[in-house]
Amino acid sequence: MNEMPETLEGRERIIQYLNANDITIADLAAMYGIAKQDMSDYLSGRKKNPRGNKIILKIISDFKIR
C-alpha cells in the first residue's frame, strides 16, 4: 500500500507563516481556488489525501517557507 508522506511539519510552518504575515485561510484558499473549509482541513490535518498533500507542497514552494 502506498503511504502518503507526513506533512505535519510543513502544515505547522504554513500556519506560522500565515499568522506572521496576516494572511487568512480564506485568502489562501481563494488564491489556490479551493473552498475555505478544504484549506482549513488540509492545514489542520483533518483531511489527508493526495490533493491536500500537493496543495501543502505547492504553498511551501510558492511562499518559500523553510
PDB file of N, CA and C in Angstrom:
ATOM      1  N   MET A   1       0.841  -1.177   0.000  1.00  0.00           N
ATOM      2  CA  MET A   1       0.000   0.000   0.000  1.00  0.00           C
ATOM      3  C   MET A   1       0.892   1.248   0.000  1.00  0.00           C
ATOM      4  N   ASN A   2       0.545   2.230  -0.816  1.00  0.00           N
ATOM      5  CA  ASN A   2       1.300   3.481  -0.859  1.00  0.00           C
ATOM      6  C   ASN A   2       0.928   4.372   0.310  1.00  0.00           C
ATOM      7  N   GLU A   3       1.919   4.816   1.041  1.00  0.00           N
ATOM      8  CA  GLU A   3       1.710   5.739   2.152  1.00  0.00           C
ATOM      9  C   GLU A   3       2.005   7.150   1.664  1.00  0.00           C
ATOM     10  N   MET A   4       1.149   8.089   2.036  1.00  0.00           N
ATOM     11  CA  MET A   4       1.421   9.483   1.714  1.00  0.00           C
ATOM     12  C   MET A   4       2.433  10.020   2.713  1.00  0.00           C
ATOM     13  N   PRO A   5       3.330  10.901   2.260  1.00  0.00           N
ATOM     14  CA  PRO A   5       4.288  11.469   3.214  1.00  0.00           C
ATOM     15  C   PRO A   5       3.567  12.294   4.272  1.00  0.00           C
ATOM     16  N   GLU A   6       4.093  12.278   5.469  1.00  0.00           N
ATOM     17  CA  GLU A   6       3.512  13.060   6.564  1.00  0.00           C
ATOM     18  C   GLU A   6       3.835  14.529   6.331  1.00  0.00           C
ATOM     19  N   THR A   7       2.829  15.368   6.457  1.00  0.00           N
ATOM     20  CA  THR A   7       3.014  16.792   6.173  1.00  0.00           C
ATOM     21  C   THR A   7       2.883  17.656   7.417  1.00  0.00           C
ATOM     22  N   LEU A   8       2.939  17.049   8.605  1.00  0.00           N
ATOM     23  CA  LEU A   8       2.717  17.797   9.841  1.00  0.00           C
ATOM     24  C   LEU A   8       3.645  19.001   9.958  1.00  0.00           C
ATOM     25  N   GLU A   9       4.938  18.799   9.794  1.00  0.00           N
ATOM     26  CA  GLU A   9       5.879  19.913   9.953  1.00  0.00           C
ATOM     27  C   GLU A   9       5.601  21.011   8.928  1.00  0.00           C
ATOM     28  N   GLY A  10       5.337  20.623   7.699  1.00  0.00           N
ATOM     29  CA  GLY A  10       5.020  21.605   6.660  1.00  0.00           C
ATOM     30  C   GLY A  10       3.753  22.372   6.970  1.00  0.00           C
ATOM     31  N   ARG A  11       2.735  21.663   7.436  1.00  0.00           N
ATOM     32  CA  ARG A  11       1.473  22.324   7.786  1.00  0.00           C
ATOM     33  C   ARG A  11       1.684  23.321   8.912  1.00  0.00           C
ATOM     34  N   GLU A  12       2.459  22.937   9.915  1.00  0.00           N
ATOM     35  CA  GLU A  12       2.728  23.840  11.040  1.00  0.00           C
ATOM     36  C   GLU A  12       3.482  25.081  10.573  1.00  0.00           C
ATOM     37  N   ARG A  13       4.432  24.899   9.678  1.00  0.00           N
ATOM     38  CA  ARG A  13       5.201  26.045   9.168  1.00  0.00           C
ATOM     39  C   ARG A  13       4.319  26.980   8.352  1.00  0.00           C
ATOM     40  N   ILE A  14       3.401  26.414   7.579  1.00  0.00           N
ATOM     41  CA  ILE A  14       2.474  27.251   6.813  1.00  0.00           C
ATOM     42  C   ILE A  14       1.622  28.079   7.764  1.00  0.00           C
ATOM     43  N   ILE A  15       1.080  27.453   8.791  1.00  0.00           N
ATOM     44  CA  ILE A  15       0.233  28.169   9.750  1.00  0.00           C
ATOM     45  C   ILE A  15       1.024  29.287  10.424  1.00  0.00           C
ATOM     46  N   GLN A  16       2.259  29.012  10.815  1.00  0.00           N
ATOM     47  CA  GLN A  16       3.107  30.056  11.414  1.00  0.00           C
ATOM     48  C   GLN A  16       3.330  31.198  10.426  1.00  0.00           C
ATOM     49  N   TYR A  17       3.568  30.861   9.171  1.00  0.00           N
ATOM     50  CA  TYR A  17       3.788  31.873   8.140  1.00  0.00           C
ATOM     51  C   TYR A  17       2.538  32.734   7.962  1.00  0.00           C
ATOM     52  N   LEU A  18       1.379  32.089   7.905  1.00  0.00           N
ATOM     53  CA  LEU A  18       0.127  32.835   7.747  1.00  0.00           C
ATOM     54  C   LEU A  18      -0.064  33.809   8.900  1.00  0.00           C
ATOM     55  N   ASN A  19       0.148  33.332  10.118  1.00  0.00           N
ATOM     56  CA  ASN A  19      -0.014  34.188  11.298  1.00  0.00           C
ATOM     57  C   ASN A  19       0.963  35.354  11.277  1.00  0.00           C
ATOM     58  N   ALA A  20       2.208  35.093  10.928  1.00  0.00           N
ATOM     59  CA  ALA A  20       3.240  36.135  10.926  1.00  0.00           C
ATOM     60  C   ALA A  20       2.998  37.187   9.847  1.00  0.00           C
ATOM     61  N   ASN A  21       2.282  36.806   8.786  1.00  0.00           N
ATOM     62  CA  ASN A  21       2.087  37.710   7.652  1.00  0.00           C
ATOM     63  C   ASN A  21       0.639  38.159   7.479  1.00  0.00           C
ATOM     64  N   ASP A  22      -0.183  37.930   8.504  1.00  0.00           N
ATOM     65  CA  ASP A  22      -1.596  38.351   8.480  1.00  0.00           C
ATOM     66  C   ASP A  22      -2.329  37.882   7.226  1.00  0.00           C
ATOM     67  N   ILE A  23      -2.120  36.624   6.871  1.00  0.00           N
ATOM     68  CA  ILE A  23      -2.818  36.013   5.745  1.00  0.00           C
ATOM     69  C   ILE A  23      -3.858  35.059   6.327  1.00  0.00           C
ATOM     70  N   THR A  24      -5.099  35.200   5.894  1.00  0.00           N
ATOM     71  CA  THR A  24      -6.151  34.323   6.412  1.00  0.00           C
ATOM     72  C   THR A  24      -6.228  33.038   5.588  1.00  0.00           C
ATOM     73  N   ILE A  25      -6.809  32.029   6.199  1.00  0.00           N
ATOM     74  CA  ILE A  25      -7.034  30.771   5.485  1.00  0.00           C
ATOM     75  C   ILE A  25      -7.972  31.016   4.309  1.00  0.00           C
ATOM     76  N   ALA A  26      -8.948  31.909   4.483  1.00  0.00           N
ATOM     77  CA  ALA A  26      -9.873  32.239   3.391  1.00  0.00           C
ATOM     78  C   ALA A  26      -9.118  32.853   2.212  1.00  0.00           C
ATOM     79  N   ASP A  27      -8.172  33.758   2.503  1.00  0.00           N
ATOM     80  CA  ASP A  27      -7.370  34.367   1.433  1.00  0.00           C
ATOM     81  C   ASP A  27      -6.531  33.310   0.721  1.00  0.00           C
ATOM     82  N   LEU A  28      -5.911  32.441   1.497  1.00  0.00           N
ATOM     83  CA  LEU A  28      -5.080  31.385   0.925  1.00  0.00           C
ATOM     84  C   LEU A  28      -5.924  30.443   0.062  1.00  0.00           C
ATOM     85  N   ALA A  29      -7.097  30.079   0.556  1.00  0.00           N
ATOM     86  CA  ALA A  29      -7.997  29.200  -0.194  1.00  0.00           C
ATOM     87  C   ALA A  29      -8.401  29.851  -1.515  1.00  0.00           C
ATOM     88  N   ALA A  30      -8.718  31.146  -1.472  1.00  0.00           N
ATOM     89  CA  ALA A  30      -9.104  31.859  -2.689  1.00  0.00           C
ATOM     90  C   ALA A  30      -7.949  31.875  -3.692  1.00  0.00           C
ATOM     91  N   MET A  31      -6.749  32.080  -3.191  1.00  0.00           N
ATOM     92  CA  MET A  31      -5.571  32.128  -4.057  1.00  0.00           C
ATOM     93  C   MET A  31      -5.371  30.808  -4.807  1.00  0.00           C
ATOM     94  N   TYR A  32      -5.670  29.690  -4.137  1.00  0.00           N
ATOM     95  CA  TYR A  32      -5.470  28.372  -4.745  1.00  0.00           C
ATOM     96  C   TYR A  32      -6.754  27.790  -5.339  1.00  0.00           C
ATOM     97  N   GLY A  33      -7.837  28.563  -5.296  1.00  0.00           N
ATOM     98  CA  GLY A  33      -9.074  28.138  -5.939  1.00  0.00           C
ATOM     99  C   GLY A  33      -9.758  26.953  -5.288  1.00  0.00           C
ATOM    100  N   ILE A  34      -9.644  26.867  -3.957  1.00  0.00           N
ATOM    101  CA  ILE A  34     -10.334  25.784  -3.250  1.00  0.00           C
ATOM    102  C   ILE A  34     -11.207  26.377  -2.143  1.00  0.00           C
ATOM    103  N   ALA A  35     -12.118  25.571  -1.637  1.00  0.00           N
ATOM    104  CA  ALA A  35     -13.017  26.026  -0.574  1.00  0.00           C
ATOM    105  C   ALA A  35     -12.235  26.293   0.711  1.00  0.00           C
ATOM    106  N   LYS A  36     -12.666  27.307   1.444  1.00  0.00           N
ATOM    107  CA  LYS A  36     -12.020  27.663   2.709  1.00  0.00           C
ATOM    108  C   LYS A  36     -11.986  26.462   3.653  1.00  0.00           C
ATOM    109  N   GLN A  37     -13.094  25.714   3.727  1.00  0.00           N
ATOM    110  CA  GLN A  37     -13.149  24.565   4.636  1.00  0.00           C
ATOM    111  C   GLN A  37     -12.144  23.490   4.236  1.00  0.00           C
ATOM    112  N   ASP A  38     -11.980  23.265   2.937  1.00  0.00           N
ATOM    113  CA  ASP A  38     -10.979  22.290   2.483  1.00  0.00           C
ATOM    114  C   ASP A  38      -9.581  22.737   2.882  1.00  0.00           C
ATOM    115  N   MET A  39      -9.262  24.030   2.668  1.00  0.00           N
ATOM    116  CA  MET A  39      -7.938  24.540   3.049  1.00  0.00           C
ATOM    117  C   MET A  39      -7.730  24.375   4.547  1.00  0.00           C
ATOM    118  N   SER A  40      -8.737  24.710   5.326  1.00  0.00           N
ATOM    119  CA  SER A  40      -8.652  24.562   6.779  1.00  0.00           C
ATOM    120  C   SER A  40      -8.409  23.103   7.156  1.00  0.00           C
ATOM    121  N   ASP A  41      -9.124  22.197   6.501  1.00  0.00           N
ATOM    122  CA  ASP A  41      -8.965  20.764   6.779  1.00  0.00           C
ATOM    123  C   ASP A  41      -7.578  20.262   6.379  1.00  0.00           C
ATOM    124  N   TYR A  42      -7.045  20.744   5.254  1.00  0.00           N
ATOM    125  CA  TYR A  42      -5.692  20.349   4.841  1.00  0.00           C
ATOM    126  C   TYR A  42      -4.660  20.842   5.843  1.00  0.00           C
ATOM    127  N   LEU A  43      -4.792  22.101   6.277  1.00  0.00           N
ATOM    128  CA  LEU A  43      -3.807  22.675   7.194  1.00  0.00           C
ATOM    129  C   LEU A  43      -3.874  22.058   8.584  1.00  0.00           C
ATOM    130  N   SER A  44      -5.062  21.640   9.000  1.00  0.00           N
ATOM    131  CA  SER A  44      -5.203  21.043  10.331  1.00  0.00           C
ATOM    132  C   SER A  44      -4.856  19.557  10.328  1.00  0.00           C
ATOM    133  N   GLY A  45      -4.832  18.953   9.142  1.00  0.00           N
ATOM    134  CA  GLY A  45      -4.577  17.522   9.051  1.00  0.00           C
ATOM    135  C   GLY A  45      -5.837  16.681   9.141  1.00  0.00           C
ATOM    136  N   ARG A  46      -7.003  17.339   9.235  1.00  0.00           N
ATOM    137  CA  ARG A  46      -8.261  16.585   9.276  1.00  0.00           C
ATOM    138  C   ARG A  46      -8.516  15.861   7.961  1.00  0.00           C
ATOM    139  N   LYS A  47      -8.070  16.458   6.867  1.00  0.00           N
ATOM    140  CA  LYS A  47      -8.269  15.858   5.547  1.00  0.00           C
ATOM    141  C   LYS A  47      -6.888  15.573   4.967  1.00  0.00           C
ATOM    142  N   LYS A  48      -6.581  14.292   4.817  1.00  0.00           N
ATOM    143  CA  LYS A  48      -5.285  13.879   4.269  1.00  0.00           C
ATOM    144  C   LYS A  48      -5.539  13.069   3.008  1.00  0.00           C
ATOM    145  N   ASN A  49      -5.164  13.632   1.889  1.00  0.00           N
ATOM    146  CA  ASN A  49      -5.305  12.942   0.616  1.00  0.00           C
ATOM    147  C   ASN A  49      -4.260  13.493  -0.350  1.00  0.00           C
ATOM    148  N   PRO A  50      -4.083  12.870  -1.510  1.00  0.00           N
ATOM    149  CA  PRO A  50      -3.051  13.346  -2.439  1.00  0.00           C
ATOM    150  C   PRO A  50      -3.233  14.811  -2.845  1.00  0.00           C
ATOM    151  N   ARG A  51      -4.475  15.243  -3.054  1.00  0.00           N
ATOM    152  CA  ARG A  51      -4.710  16.644  -3.429  1.00  0.00           C
ATOM    153  C   ARG A  51      -4.248  17.581  -2.316  1.00  0.00           C
ATOM    154  N   GLY A  52      -4.572  17.236  -1.074  1.00  0.00           N
ATOM    155  CA  GLY A  52      -4.150  18.055   0.062  1.00  0.00           C
ATOM    156  C   GLY A  52      -2.640  18.131   0.166  1.00  0.00           C
ATOM    157  N   ASN A  53      -1.974  16.994  -0.009  1.00  0.00           N
ATOM    158  CA  ASN A  53      -0.508  16.979   0.045  1.00  0.00           C
ATOM    159  C   ASN A  53       0.088  17.854  -1.049  1.00  0.00           C
ATOM    160  N   LYS A  54      -0.483  17.792  -2.257  1.00  0.00           N
ATOM    161  CA  LYS A  54       0.027  18.613  -3.356  1.00  0.00           C
ATOM    162  C   LYS A  54      -0.138  20.101  -3.044  1.00  0.00           C
ATOM    163  N   ILE A  55      -1.274  20.457  -2.469  1.00  0.00           N
ATOM    164  CA  ILE A  55      -1.508  21.863  -2.132  1.00  0.00           C
ATOM    165  C   ILE A  55      -0.539  22.320  -1.051  1.00  0.00           C
ATOM    166  N   ILE A  56      -0.338  21.490  -0.023  1.00  0.00           N
ATOM    167  CA  ILE A  56       0.611  21.837   1.050  1.00  0.00           C
ATOM    168  C   ILE A  56       2.002  22.056   0.453  1.00  0.00           C
ATOM    169  N   LEU A  57       2.449  21.141  -0.392  1.00  0.00           N
ATOM    170  CA  LEU A  57       3.774  21.270  -1.007  1.00  0.00           C
ATOM    171  C   LEU A  57       3.862  22.493  -1.915  1.00  0.00           C
ATOM    172  N   LYS A  58       2.782  22.800  -2.634  1.00  0.00           N
ATOM    173  CA  LYS A  58       2.770  23.971  -3.520  1.00  0.00           C
ATOM    174  C   LYS A  58       2.849  25.259  -2.712  1.00  0.00           C
ATOM    175  N   ILE A  59       2.116  25.342  -1.605  1.00  0.00           N
ATOM    176  CA  ILE A  59       2.165  26.533  -0.748  1.00  0.00           C
ATOM    177  C   ILE A  59       3.583  26.730  -0.218  1.00  0.00           C
ATOM    178  N   ILE A  60       4.181  25.651   0.268  1.00  0.00           N
ATOM    179  CA  ILE A  60       5.551  25.730   0.797  1.00  0.00           C
ATOM    180  C   ILE A  60       6.500  26.241  -0.289  1.00  0.00           C
ATOM    181  N   SER A  61       6.353  25.730  -1.496  1.00  0.00           N
ATOM    182  CA  SER A  61       7.205  26.150  -2.609  1.00  0.00           C
ATOM    183  C   SER A  61       6.917  27.592  -3.025  1.00  0.00           C
ATOM    184  N   ASP A  62       5.639  27.922  -3.202  1.00  0.00           N
ATOM    185  CA  ASP A  62       5.261  29.256  -3.677  1.00  0.00           C
ATOM    186  C   ASP A  62       5.706  30.363  -2.727  1.00  0.00           C
ATOM    187  N   PHE A  63       5.569  30.128  -1.426  1.00  0.00           N
ATOM    188  CA  PHE A  63       5.915  31.151  -0.432  1.00  0.00           C
ATOM    189  C   PHE A  63       7.345  30.985   0.095  1.00  0.00           C
ATOM    190  N   LYS A  64       8.049  29.969  -0.428  1.00  0.00           N
ATOM    191  CA  LYS A  64       9.435  29.687   0.002  1.00  0.00           C
ATOM    192  C   LYS A  64       9.537  29.556   1.527  1.00  0.00           C
ATOM    193  N   ILE A  65       8.619  28.771   2.075  1.00  0.00           N
ATOM    194  CA  ILE A  65       8.572  28.543   3.523  1.00  0.00           C
ATOM    195  C   ILE A  65       9.621  27.496   3.869  1.00  0.00           C
ATOM    196  N   ARG A  66      10.509  27.845   4.800  1.00  0.00           N
ATOM    197  CA  ARG A  66      11.583  26.924   5.189  1.00  0.00           C
ATOM    198  C   ARG A  66      11.606  26.713   6.672  1.00  0.00           C
TER     199      ARG A  66
END
